[in-house]
mmCIF file of C-alpha atoms in Angstrom:
data_model
loop_
_atom_site.group_PDB
_atom_site.id
_atom_site.type_symbol
_atom_site.label_atom_id
_atom_site.label_comp_id
_atom_site.label_asym_id
_atom_site.label_seq_id
_atom_site.Cartn_x
_atom_site.Cartn_y
_atom_site.Cartn_z
ATOM 1 C CA UNK A 1 44.972 53.128 2.784
ATOM 2 C CA UNK A 2 42.901 54.641 5.399
ATOM 3 C CA UNK A 3 39.513 54.139 6.139
ATOM 4 C CA UNK A 4 37.516 57.545 6.333
ATOM 5 C CA UNK A 5 33.943 57.870 7.262
ATOM 6 C CA UNK A 6 32.980 61.258 5.810
ATOM 7 C CA UNK A 7 30.698 63.143 8.255
ATOM 8 C CA UNK A 8 28.511 65.225 5.737
ATOM 9 C CA UNK A 9 26.133 62.516 5.353
ATOM 10 C CA UNK A 10 25.249 62.602 9.018
ATOM 11 C CA UNK A 11 23.247 65.601 8.304
ATOM 12 C CA UNK A 12 20.333 63.267 7.339
ATOM 13 C CA UNK A 13 19.781 62.232 11.013
ATOM 14 C CA UNK A 14 17.154 64.239 13.038
ATOM 15 C CA UNK A 15 18.276 66.905 15.514
ATOM 16 C CA UNK A 16 18.664 65.277 18.911
ATOM 17 C CA UNK A 17 16.086 67.659 20.455
ATOM 18 C CA UNK A 18 13.019 67.320 18.145
ATOM 19 C CA UNK A 19 10.398 68.995 20.738
ATOM 20 C CA UNK A 20 7.453 67.616 18.939
ATOM 21 C CA UNK A 21 8.711 63.866 19.909
ATOM 22 C CA UNK A 22 8.073 64.799 23.989
ATOM 23 C CA UNK A 23 10.542 62.427 25.234
ATOM 24 C CA UNK A 24 13.385 64.307 23.545
ATOM 25 C CA UNK A 25 12.814 67.169 25.608
ATOM 26 C CA UNK A 26 14.577 66.102 28.971
ATOM 27 C CA UNK A 27 16.738 63.565 27.310
ATOM 28 C CA UNK A 28 18.401 65.334 24.410
ATOM 29 C CA UNK A 29 22.027 66.716 25.320
ATOM 30 C CA UNK A 30 21.966 70.505 24.964
ATOM 31 C CA UNK A 31 25.630 70.933 24.538
ATOM 32 C CA UNK A 32 27.063 69.982 20.949
ATOM 33 C CA UNK A 33 29.050 66.835 20.669
ATOM 34 C CA UNK A 34 32.855 67.086 20.551
ATOM 35 C CA UNK A 35 34.333 66.181 17.039
ATOM 36 C CA UNK A 36 37.108 63.572 17.483
ATOM 37 C CA UNK A 37 39.206 61.598 14.906
ATOM 38 C CA UNK A 38 38.056 57.915 14.569
ATOM 39 C CA UNK A 39 40.592 55.993 16.210
ATOM 40 C CA UNK A 40 41.102 52.157 16.945
ATOM 41 C CA UNK A 41 37.716 52.352 19.127
ATOM 42 C CA UNK A 42 35.562 53.388 16.097
ATOM 43 C CA UNK A 43 37.033 52.038 13.259
ATOM 44 C CA UNK A 44 36.586 48.289 14.760
ATOM 45 C CA UNK A 45 33.455 46.936 15.888
ATOM 46 C CA UNK A 46 31.521 43.683 17.192
ATOM 47 C CA UNK A 47 31.659 41.390 13.908
ATOM 48 C CA UNK A 48 28.265 39.749 15.061
ATOM 49 C CA UNK A 49 27.151 37.767 11.967
ATOM 50 C CA UNK A 50 25.860 34.138 11.281
ATOM 51 C CA UNK A 51 26.835 32.801 14.505
ATOM 52 C CA UNK A 52 24.367 35.213 16.309
ATOM 53 C CA UNK A 53 21.200 33.599 14.573
ATOM 54 C CA UNK A 54 19.801 30.356 14.195
ATOM 55 C CA UNK A 55 17.939 28.973 11.147
ATOM 56 C CA UNK A 56 14.270 30.093 11.381
ATOM 57 C CA UNK A 57 15.004 33.174 13.439
ATOM 58 C CA UNK A 58 14.107 35.165 10.238
ATOM 59 C CA UNK A 59 10.436 33.831 10.106
ATOM 60 C CA UNK A 60 8.443 35.571 12.847
ATOM 61 C CA UNK A 61 5.034 33.896 11.762
ATOM 62 C CA UNK A 62 5.393 30.771 13.631
ATOM 63 C CA UNK A 63 6.351 29.959 17.217
ATOM 64 C CA UNK A 64 8.735 27.193 18.050
ATOM 65 C CA UNK A 65 5.853 24.677 17.918
ATOM 66 C CA UNK A 66 4.845 25.428 14.549
ATOM 67 C CA UNK A 67 1.546 27.210 15.472
ATOM 68 C CA UNK A 68 0.963 30.389 13.130
ATOM 69 C CA UNK A 69 0.549 33.884 13.998
ATOM 70 C CA UNK A 70 -2.617 35.998 13.198
ATOM 71 C CA UNK A 71 -2.475 38.849 10.650
ATOM 72 C CA UNK A 72 -1.400 39.658 7.159
ATOM 73 C CA UNK A 73 1.912 37.528 6.168
ATOM 74 C CA UNK A 74 4.374 39.737 4.455
ATOM 75 C CA UNK A 75 8.132 39.259 3.293
ATOM 76 C CA UNK A 76 10.431 42.073 4.180
ATOM 77 C CA UNK A 77 13.561 41.741 2.168
ATOM 78 C CA UNK A 78 16.510 44.029 0.865
ATOM 79 C CA UNK A 79 20.074 44.938 0.950
ATOM 80 C CA UNK A 80 22.513 46.383 3.436
ATOM 81 C CA UNK A 81 24.646 48.812 1.814
ATOM 82 C CA UNK A 82 27.439 51.430 2.631
ATOM 83 C CA UNK A 83 26.765 54.908 1.275
ATOM 84 C CA UNK A 84 29.442 54.076 -1.562
ATOM 85 C CA UNK A 85 27.068 51.296 -2.735
ATOM 86 C CA UNK A 86 29.170 48.494 -1.509
ATOM 87 C CA UNK A 87 27.258 45.640 -0.001
ATOM 88 C CA UNK A 88 27.664 44.925 3.808
ATOM 89 C CA UNK A 89 27.944 41.108 3.888
ATOM 90 C CA UNK A 90 27.684 38.780 6.711
ATOM 91 C CA UNK A 91 26.423 41.401 9.404
ATOM 92 C CA UNK A 92 23.471 40.766 12.025
ATOM 93 C CA UNK A 93 20.178 42.314 11.629
ATOM 94 C CA UNK A 94 17.877 42.381 14.119
ATOM 95 C CA UNK A 95 14.197 43.342 14.073
ATOM 96 C CA UNK A 96 11.176 43.862 16.629
ATOM 97 C CA UNK A 97 7.560 44.819 16.046
ATOM 98 C CA UNK A 98 4.116 44.918 17.519
ATOM 99 C CA UNK A 99 1.716 42.366 16.336
ATOM 100 C CA UNK A 100 -1.156 42.697 13.712
ATOM 101 C CA UNK A 101 -3.267 44.395 16.294
ATOM 102 C CA UNK A 102 -0.582 46.999 17.190
ATOM 103 C CA UNK A 103 0.480 45.359 20.541
ATOM 104 C CA UNK A 104 4.036 44.436 21.762
ATOM 105 C CA UNK A 105 4.760 41.577 23.715
ATOM 106 C CA UNK A 106 6.703 43.969 25.922
ATOM 107 C CA UNK A 107 5.676 43.740 29.701
ATOM 108 C CA UNK A 108 5.363 47.596 29.670
ATOM 109 C CA UNK A 109 2.782 47.938 26.688
ATOM 110 C CA UNK A 110 -0.585 48.555 27.813
ATOM 111 C CA UNK A 111 -2.148 49.218 24.825
ATOM 112 C CA UNK A 112 -5.551 47.298 25.145
ATOM 113 C CA UNK A 113 -5.255 45.466 21.975
ATOM 114 C CA UNK A 114 -5.002 41.618 21.959
ATOM 115 C CA UNK A 115 -1.854 39.661 22.342
ATOM 116 C CA UNK A 116 -1.306 36.730 19.883
ATOM 117 C CA UNK A 117 -0.025 33.700 21.715
ATOM 118 C CA UNK A 118 1.596 32.619 18.407
ATOM 119 C CA UNK A 119 3.501 35.927 17.780
ATOM 120 C CA UNK A 120 6.650 36.963 19.556
ATOM 121 C CA UNK A 121 7.381 39.905 17.393
ATOM 122 C CA UNK A 122 11.537 39.593 17.286
ATOM 123 C CA UNK A 123 13.762 38.122 14.735
ATOM 124 C CA UNK A 124 17.146 38.214 13.466
ATOM 125 C CA UNK A 125 19.302 37.068 10.166
ATOM 126 C CA UNK A 126 22.718 37.915 9.094
ATOM 127 C CA UNK A 127 23.206 39.313 5.498
ATOM 128 C CA UNK A 128 24.740 37.197 2.918
ATOM 129 C CA UNK A 129 27.658 37.632 0.734
ATOM 130 C CA UNK A 130 25.632 40.258 -1.167
ATOM 131 C CA UNK A 131 24.432 41.923 1.543
ATOM 132 C CA UNK A 132 21.036 40.699 1.447
ATOM 133 C CA UNK A 133 18.413 39.859 4.207
ATOM 134 C CA UNK A 134 14.880 38.592 4.170
ATOM 135 C CA UNK A 135 12.437 38.149 6.950
ATOM 136 C CA UNK A 136 9.046 36.633 6.944
ATOM 137 C CA UNK A 137 6.590 38.131 9.394
ATOM 138 C CA UNK A 138 3.208 39.646 10.066
ATOM 139 C CA UNK A 139 2.383 43.199 9.138
ATOM 140 C CA UNK A 140 2.227 45.199 12.287
ATOM 141 C CA UNK A 141 -0.563 47.328 13.147
ATOM 142 C CA UNK A 142 -0.527 51.012 14.199
ATOM 143 C CA UNK A 143 -1.052 51.717 18.061
ATOM 144 C CA UNK A 144 -1.560 54.751 20.156
ATOM 145 C CA UNK A 145 1.099 56.588 22.063
ATOM 146 C CA UNK A 146 0.693 59.369 24.656
ATOM 147 C CA UNK A 147 2.949 61.778 23.053
ATOM 148 C CA UNK A 148 0.041 64.336 22.177
ATOM 149 C CA UNK A 149 -3.712 64.102 21.809
ATOM 150 C CA UNK A 150 -4.835 61.098 19.570
ATOM 151 C CA UNK A 151 -1.079 60.368 18.836
ATOM 152 C CA UNK A 152 -0.747 57.021 16.843
ATOM 153 C CA UNK A 153 2.515 55.727 15.614
ATOM 154 C CA UNK A 154 2.443 54.627 11.924
ATOM 155 C CA UNK A 155 2.802 50.705 11.392
ATOM 156 C CA UNK A 156 6.578 50.225 11.457
ATOM 157 C CA UNK A 157 9.437 47.405 12.135
ATOM 158 C CA UNK A 158 12.293 48.310 14.299
ATOM 159 C CA UNK A 159 15.639 47.298 12.672
ATOM 160 C CA UNK A 160 19.010 47.263 14.638
ATOM 161 C CA UNK A 161 22.338 46.764 12.389
ATOM 162 C CA UNK A 162 26.040 46.637 13.187
ATOM 163 C CA UNK A 163 28.025 46.886 9.752
ATOM 164 C CA UNK A 164 31.557 46.569 9.830
ATOM 165 C CA UNK A 165 32.493 49.094 12.624
ATOM 166 C CA UNK A 166 31.277 50.848 15.674
ATOM 167 C CA UNK A 167 30.758 53.969 13.361
ATOM 168 C CA UNK A 168 28.276 51.952 11.240
ATOM 169 C CA UNK A 169 25.906 50.937 14.086
ATOM 170 C CA UNK A 170 22.316 51.937 13.281
ATOM 171 C CA UNK A 171 19.010 51.552 14.730
ATOM 172 C CA UNK A 172 16.248 52.545 12.781
ATOM 173 C CA UNK A 173 12.562 51.799 11.792
ATOM 174 C CA UNK A 174 11.028 50.762 8.537
ATOM 175 C CA UNK A 175 7.694 52.261 7.457
ATOM 176 C CA UNK A 176 5.159 51.020 5.047
ATOM 177 C CA UNK A 177 4.160 52.940 1.719
ATOM 178 C CA UNK A 178 0.987 54.992 1.674
ATOM 179 C CA UNK A 179 0.469 55.412 5.399
ATOM 180 C CA UNK A 180 -1.518 58.310 6.243
ATOM 181 C CA UNK A 181 0.148 58.387 9.650
ATOM 182 C CA UNK A 182 3.533 59.372 8.414
ATOM 183 C CA UNK A 183 2.793 62.921 8.088
ATOM 184 C CA UNK A 184 1.507 63.024 11.688
ATOM 185 C CA UNK A 185 4.184 61.215 13.447
ATOM 186 C CA UNK A 186 6.910 63.298 15.165
ATOM 187 C CA UNK A 187 9.184 60.596 15.142
ATOM 188 C CA UNK A 188 9.480 59.944 11.513
ATOM 189 C CA UNK A 189 8.976 63.843 11.107
ATOM 190 C CA UNK A 190 12.065 64.524 13.133
ATOM 191 C CA UNK A 191 14.056 63.588 10.405
ATOM 192 C CA UNK A 192 14.096 67.096 8.406
ATOM 193 C CA UNK A 193 14.712 66.155 4.876
ATOM 194 C CA UNK A 194 11.847 64.638 2.891
ATOM 195 C CA UNK A 195 14.210 62.582 0.764
ATOM 196 C CA UNK A 196 15.693 61.029 3.917
ATOM 197 C CA UNK A 197 12.483 60.287 5.320
ATOM 198 C CA UNK A 198 11.403 58.593 2.186
ATOM 199 C CA UNK A 199 14.539 56.387 2.706
ATOM 200 C CA UNK A 200 12.686 54.651 5.858
ATOM 201 C CA UNK A 201 9.650 53.777 3.657
ATOM 202 C CA UNK A 202 9.583 50.355 2.063
ATOM 203 C CA UNK A 203 8.154 49.710 -1.358
ATOM 204 C CA UNK A 204 5.604 47.005 -2.324
ATOM 205 C CA UNK A 205 7.271 44.628 -4.766
ATOM 206 C CA UNK A 206 5.032 42.300 -6.461
ATOM 207 C CA UNK A 207 8.421 40.095 -7.318
ATOM 208 C CA UNK A 208 9.062 39.720 -3.916
ATOM 209 C CA UNK A 209 5.449 38.763 -3.123
ATOM 210 C CA UNK A 210 5.032 35.165 -2.943
ATOM 211 C CA UNK A 211 1.967 33.642 -4.808
ATOM 212 C CA UNK A 212 -0.862 32.518 -2.524
ATOM 213 C CA UNK A 213 1.328 33.113 0.546
ATOM 214 C CA UNK A 214 2.597 36.718 1.469
ATOM 215 C CA UNK A 215 2.858 40.225 0.241
ATOM 216 C CA UNK A 216 6.407 41.505 -0.493
ATOM 217 C CA UNK A 217 8.349 44.564 0.457
ATOM 218 C CA UNK A 218 11.814 45.758 -0.155
ATOM 219 C CA UNK A 219 13.851 47.855 1.880
ATOM 220 C CA UNK A 220 17.257 48.659 1.143
ATOM 221 C CA UNK A 221 19.331 50.096 4.057
ATOM 222 C CA UNK A 222 22.318 52.356 3.719
ATOM 223 C CA UNK A 223 25.065 52.641 6.343
ATOM 224 C CA UNK A 224 27.706 55.245 6.654
ATOM 225 C CA UNK A 225 30.434 54.779 4.116
ATOM 226 C CA UNK A 226 34.148 53.674 4.223
ATOM 227 C CA UNK A 227 35.560 55.772 1.773
ATOM 228 C CA UNK A 228 39.073 53.982 1.398
ATOM 229 C CA UNK A 229 41.332 56.429 -0.164
ATOM 230 C CA UNK A 230 44.833 56.469 -0.773
ATOM 231 C CA UNK A 231 45.432 59.417 1.452
ATOM 232 C CA UNK A 232 48.423 59.134 3.635
ATOM 233 C CA UNK A 233 47.249 61.132 6.681
ATOM 234 C CA UNK A 234 44.190 60.198 8.593
ATOM 235 C CA UNK A 235 42.466 63.501 8.033
ATOM 236 C CA UNK A 236 38.901 63.668 7.631
ATOM 237 C CA UNK A 237 37.356 63.965 3.896
ATOM 238 C CA UNK B 1 39.703 64.538 -2.771
ATOM 239 C CA UNK B 2 37.895 63.251 -5.682
ATOM 240 C CA UNK B 3 33.894 64.316 -5.909
ATOM 241 C CA UNK B 4 32.170 61.411 -4.255
ATOM 242 C CA UNK B 5 28.698 60.344 -5.270
ATOM 243 C CA UNK B 6 26.913 58.562 -2.641
ATOM 244 C CA UNK B 7 23.562 57.038 -1.647
ATOM 245 C CA UNK B 8 21.930 58.564 0.961
ATOM 246 C CA UNK B 9 22.142 57.142 4.470
ATOM 247 C CA UNK B 10 19.140 55.690 6.396
ATOM 248 C CA UNK B 11 18.338 58.026 9.180
ATOM 249 C CA UNK B 12 18.517 56.883 12.787
ATOM 250 C CA UNK B 13 15.353 56.457 14.739
ATOM 251 C CA UNK B 14 14.551 55.890 18.410
ATOM 252 C CA UNK B 15 15.080 52.367 19.706
ATOM 253 C CA UNK B 16 11.785 53.134 21.606
ATOM 254 C CA UNK B 17 10.889 51.768 24.950
ATOM 255 C CA UNK B 18 10.102 48.336 23.823
ATOM 256 C CA UNK B 19 13.267 46.771 22.685
ATOM 257 C CA UNK B 20 14.006 44.507 25.624
ATOM 258 C CA UNK B 21 12.317 41.343 24.607
ATOM 259 C CA UNK B 22 14.307 41.396 21.485
ATOM 260 C CA UNK B 23 17.661 43.091 22.183
ATOM 261 C CA UNK B 24 18.240 42.626 25.932
ATOM 262 C CA UNK B 25 15.747 39.556 26.631
ATOM 263 C CA UNK B 26 16.317 39.044 30.460
ATOM 264 C CA UNK B 27 12.996 37.976 31.681
ATOM 265 C CA UNK B 28 11.706 37.088 28.292
ATOM 266 C CA UNK B 29 11.712 33.673 26.468
ATOM 267 C CA UNK B 30 14.301 34.702 23.829
ATOM 268 C CA UNK B 31 17.617 33.890 23.304
ATOM 269 C CA UNK B 32 20.023 37.093 23.215
ATOM 270 C CA UNK B 33 22.177 37.545 20.099
ATOM 271 C CA UNK B 34 24.678 39.659 21.928
ATOM 272 C CA UNK B 35 26.518 39.068 25.502
ATOM 273 C CA UNK B 36 25.456 41.018 28.432
ATOM 274 C CA UNK B 37 28.759 40.894 29.834
ATOM 275 C CA UNK B 38 32.581 41.011 28.571
ATOM 276 C CA UNK B 39 34.394 37.962 29.251
ATOM 277 C CA UNK B 40 38.302 37.914 28.960
ATOM 278 C CA UNK B 41 41.667 37.345 30.458
ATOM 279 C CA UNK B 42 42.684 40.111 33.017
ATOM 280 C CA UNK B 43 41.424 41.958 35.828
ATOM 281 C CA UNK B 44 37.470 41.476 36.373
ATOM 282 C CA UNK B 45 35.756 44.683 36.903
ATOM 283 C CA UNK B 46 32.188 45.838 37.369
ATOM 284 C CA UNK B 47 30.975 49.242 36.120
ATOM 285 C CA UNK B 48 27.552 50.740 37.791
ATOM 286 C CA UNK B 49 25.972 53.725 37.228
ATOM 287 C CA UNK B 50 22.797 55.723 36.490
ATOM 288 C CA UNK B 51 21.377 57.090 33.291
ATOM 289 C CA UNK B 52 19.799 60.466 34.388
ATOM 290 C CA UNK B 53 17.719 62.946 32.310
ATOM 291 C CA UNK B 54 17.601 66.825 32.469
ATOM 292 C CA UNK B 55 15.610 66.857 35.530
ATOM 293 C CA UNK B 56 18.050 64.409 37.281
ATOM 294 C CA UNK B 57 15.366 61.592 36.922
ATOM 295 C CA UNK B 58 16.310 58.311 36.292
ATOM 296 C CA UNK B 59 15.944 56.875 32.765
ATOM 297 C CA UNK B 60 14.761 53.502 33.173
ATOM 298 C CA UNK B 61 14.342 52.459 29.465
ATOM 299 C CA UNK B 62 17.868 53.082 28.249
ATOM 300 C CA UNK B 63 20.011 50.649 26.367
ATOM 301 C CA UNK B 64 23.955 50.781 26.637
ATOM 302 C CA UNK B 65 26.185 49.126 24.268
ATOM 303 C CA UNK B 66 30.054 48.627 25.391
ATOM 304 C CA UNK B 67 32.914 48.020 23.065
ATOM 305 C CA UNK B 68 36.440 47.724 24.188
ATOM 306 C CA UNK B 69 39.832 46.321 23.746
ATOM 307 C CA UNK B 70 41.087 43.271 25.804
ATOM 308 C CA UNK B 71 43.474 43.665 28.652
ATOM 309 C CA UNK B 72 46.333 43.831 26.292
ATOM 310 C CA UNK B 73 44.800 46.643 24.060
ATOM 311 C CA UNK B 74 43.746 44.554 21.185
ATOM 312 C CA UNK B 75 40.394 44.676 19.590
ATOM 313 C CA UNK B 76 38.351 41.853 18.357
ATOM 314 C CA UNK B 77 37.234 41.817 14.765
ATOM 315 C CA UNK B 78 38.818 41.849 11.427
ATOM 316 C CA UNK B 79 42.308 43.677 11.042
ATOM 317 C CA UNK B 80 41.889 44.961 14.528
ATOM 318 C CA UNK B 81 44.703 43.062 16.536
ATOM 319 C CA UNK B 82 43.085 39.725 17.670
ATOM 320 C CA UNK B 83 42.634 36.737 15.193
ATOM 321 C CA UNK B 84 39.049 36.055 14.116
ATOM 322 C CA UNK B 85 38.935 33.052 16.298
ATOM 323 C CA UNK B 86 40.023 34.625 19.351
ATOM 324 C CA UNK B 87 37.542 34.216 22.214
ATOM 325 C CA UNK B 88 37.507 37.677 23.373
ATOM 326 C CA UNK B 89 34.457 39.597 21.866
ATOM 327 C CA UNK B 90 34.499 42.792 23.692
ATOM 328 C CA UNK B 91 31.099 43.640 23.268
ATOM 329 C CA UNK B 92 28.119 43.772 25.438
ATOM 330 C CA UNK B 93 24.778 45.237 25.703
ATOM 331 C CA UNK B 94 22.672 46.024 28.690
ATOM 332 C CA UNK B 95 19.443 47.889 29.763
ATOM 333 C CA UNK B 96 18.966 50.210 32.524
ATOM 334 C CA UNK B 97 16.552 48.978 35.128
ATOM 335 C CA UNK B 98 13.479 50.895 36.593
ATOM 336 C CA UNK B 99 15.834 53.032 38.671
ATOM 337 C CA UNK B 100 17.832 54.112 35.576
ATOM 338 C CA UNK B 101 20.836 51.865 36.847
ATOM 339 C CA UNK B 102 23.024 49.823 34.537
ATOM 340 C CA UNK B 103 25.721 47.169 35.633
ATOM 341 C CA UNK B 104 28.479 45.889 33.100
ATOM 342 C CA UNK B 105 30.755 43.083 34.065
ATOM 343 C CA UNK B 106 34.034 43.203 31.997
ATOM 344 C CA UNK B 107 37.628 43.153 32.055
ATOM 345 C CA UNK B 108 39.921 46.270 32.582
ATOM 346 C CA UNK B 109 40.809 47.224 29.061
ATOM 347 C CA UNK B 110 44.469 47.851 28.244
ATOM 348 C CA UNK B 111 45.684 50.700 26.273
ATOM 349 C CA UNK B 112 45.547 50.800 22.468
ATOM 350 C CA UNK B 113 48.176 52.977 20.569
ATOM 351 C CA UNK B 114 48.177 56.528 21.995
ATOM 352 C CA UNK B 115 44.881 56.219 23.610
ATOM 353 C CA UNK B 116 44.342 55.789 27.452
ATOM 354 C CA UNK B 117 42.485 52.660 28.375
ATOM 355 C CA UNK B 118 38.791 53.218 27.687
ATOM 356 C CA UNK B 119 35.328 51.725 26.856
ATOM 357 C CA UNK B 120 33.292 53.143 23.921
ATOM 358 C CA UNK B 121 29.698 53.400 25.014
ATOM 359 C CA UNK B 122 26.569 53.768 22.933
ATOM 360 C CA UNK B 123 23.517 55.157 24.687
ATOM 361 C CA UNK B 124 20.002 54.325 23.241
ATOM 362 C CA UNK B 125 16.620 54.864 24.398
ATOM 363 C CA UNK B 126 13.200 56.319 24.164
ATOM 364 C CA UNK B 127 13.694 59.944 23.246
ATOM 365 C CA UNK B 128 17.101 59.393 21.846
ATOM 366 C CA UNK B 129 16.669 59.780 18.181
ATOM 367 C CA UNK B 130 20.245 59.372 17.420
ATOM 368 C CA UNK B 131 22.694 56.911 19.386
ATOM 369 C CA UNK B 132 24.728 59.087 21.744
ATOM 370 C CA UNK B 133 28.579 58.199 21.867
ATOM 371 C CA UNK B 134 30.794 58.765 24.857
ATOM 372 C CA UNK B 135 33.642 57.029 26.540
ATOM 373 C CA UNK B 136 34.614 55.514 29.939
ATOM 374 C CA UNK B 137 37.984 56.103 31.274
ATOM 375 C CA UNK B 138 39.625 55.109 34.490
ATOM 376 C CA UNK B 139 40.416 57.482 37.320
ATOM 377 C CA UNK B 140 44.041 57.092 38.355
ATOM 378 C CA UNK B 141 45.416 56.182 34.894
ATOM 379 C CA UNK B 142 48.618 58.215 34.139
ATOM 380 C CA UNK B 143 47.817 57.785 30.472
ATOM 381 C CA UNK B 144 44.687 60.078 30.735
ATOM 382 C CA UNK B 145 47.048 62.863 31.029
ATOM 383 C CA UNK B 146 48.127 62.211 27.471
ATOM 384 C CA UNK B 147 44.961 60.760 25.724
ATOM 385 C CA UNK B 148 44.255 62.597 22.423
ATOM 386 C CA UNK B 149 40.534 62.511 22.920
ATOM 387 C CA UNK B 150 40.492 63.621 26.449
ATOM 388 C CA UNK B 151 42.835 66.687 25.408
ATOM 389 C CA UNK B 152 39.970 67.932 23.192
ATOM 390 C CA UNK B 153 37.484 68.087 26.101
ATOM 391 C CA UNK B 154 37.442 71.112 28.061
ATOM 392 C CA UNK B 155 38.989 70.485 31.452
ATOM 393 C CA UNK B 156 35.878 71.396 33.520
ATOM 394 C CA UNK B 157 33.972 68.502 31.547
ATOM 395 C CA UNK B 158 36.500 65.871 31.588
ATOM 396 C CA UNK B 159 35.253 64.119 34.941
ATOM 397 C CA UNK B 160 32.029 63.124 33.217
ATOM 398 C CA UNK B 161 34.222 60.783 31.043
ATOM 399 C CA UNK B 162 36.221 59.318 34.027
ATOM 400 C CA UNK B 163 35.005 56.316 36.221
ATOM 401 C CA UNK B 164 35.607 56.384 39.697
ATOM 402 C CA UNK B 165 36.797 53.443 41.748
ATOM 403 C CA UNK B 166 34.529 52.679 44.784
ATOM 404 C CA UNK B 167 36.028 49.544 45.894
ATOM 405 C CA UNK B 168 38.709 46.872 44.324
ATOM 406 C CA UNK B 169 37.295 45.963 40.815
ATOM 407 C CA UNK B 170 34.103 48.281 41.432
ATOM 408 C CA UNK B 171 33.711 51.405 39.328
ATOM 409 C CA UNK B 172 31.182 54.193 39.142
ATOM 410 C CA UNK B 173 30.116 55.815 36.081
ATOM 411 C CA UNK B 174 26.883 58.078 35.743
ATOM 412 C CA UNK B 175 25.613 59.380 32.528
ATOM 413 C CA UNK B 176 23.884 62.930 32.701
ATOM 414 C CA UNK B 177 22.134 63.228 29.154
ATOM 415 C CA UNK B 178 21.283 66.913 29.635
ATOM 416 C CA UNK B 179 21.776 69.819 31.949
ATOM 417 C CA UNK B 180 24.095 70.292 34.759
ATOM 418 C CA UNK B 181 27.068 68.003 34.564
ATOM 419 C CA UNK B 182 25.942 66.797 31.120
ATOM 420 C CA UNK B 183 28.181 63.968 29.886
ATOM 421 C CA UNK B 184 30.485 64.792 26.897
ATOM 422 C CA UNK B 185 29.186 63.064 24.065
ATOM 423 C CA UNK B 186 31.406 62.720 20.846
ATOM 424 C CA UNK B 187 30.705 63.273 17.170
ATOM 425 C CA UNK B 188 32.988 60.932 15.101
#
């Protein structure tokens, strides 16, 4: 058995040079990447899982002293799958985000919106045996950036995932349904295919919504697949 | 191959400029999930380099992730050579500083299979919609001449993948994202 990571699905990603997103103009490589066969370096990967988070790291709405963040409390939950539909269990999911006013705690963020002393904005959790994850957090605000005149990022939560090999590593952003800023955002819009863009948008879910407590969103994340095939050779599928 | 029906993958998006307080939280009151250095038996080395953009300007908000075999050429992780409880983890994450400079403390990796010793590197940052993948090889390694990946790289670009030794245990590896001397990146 050979693990094969088909490359066709990678067409869902944005072109590295997406001039509407200004920061790509001087940072995107201009030469095409050189295609190589996956070897031991790529078929293995850091197995960061339950050891990498502590109980409570999945709840961003409270500081360690129990004080509560301001804003609209939400639950974001879903499954991490590979493209063949198999759950990806016991893998670390890291998230970070702006607060309800659209301000990051990051030292470089100068957006003149208030910081919330009880909201840090980072969390992590490992998926369970079925690939499920769940965070409780605050709905982030939109915020301005200087990409173009009157540019605003749609509300989003950054996600970092490892999967089971170096090839499954993914850093992406989750967006909220119905946001009029989606169509104006060059980062989201860098993804050329509308169906692929839609896969970055969570859906509101009344069953995830907790009565008297928090609105619920569901977002499944799909990593590259390991098409384990009985082929003898290591050739690409 | 049998026709394969798949879910579409989730597209990559930039890590943005504000990842540090979560992903590489030096200077912030958060406990990192990921090591900032690679510890293990073998020769301790430091790799220092700058990440530069198409104008040669330093990229002060890049994040680099390193993945490597141990000194004996064994990878951590399931079915990868080392037992699950082995102390060697082989993975580290560092950010560039305002001058675009990164530093990785690690152990010199051994050769795994037919590959020359190398470290796999992911480059993420503002303006990088997709992770870039490159490798650090080591100048003076005889196995570089027969490495199957280096063999795919045009000879005049191979030097972008090879760290140079500046002192004992001290290596230099710059990453040029774009333009003259552009680092070789891989698709896999």
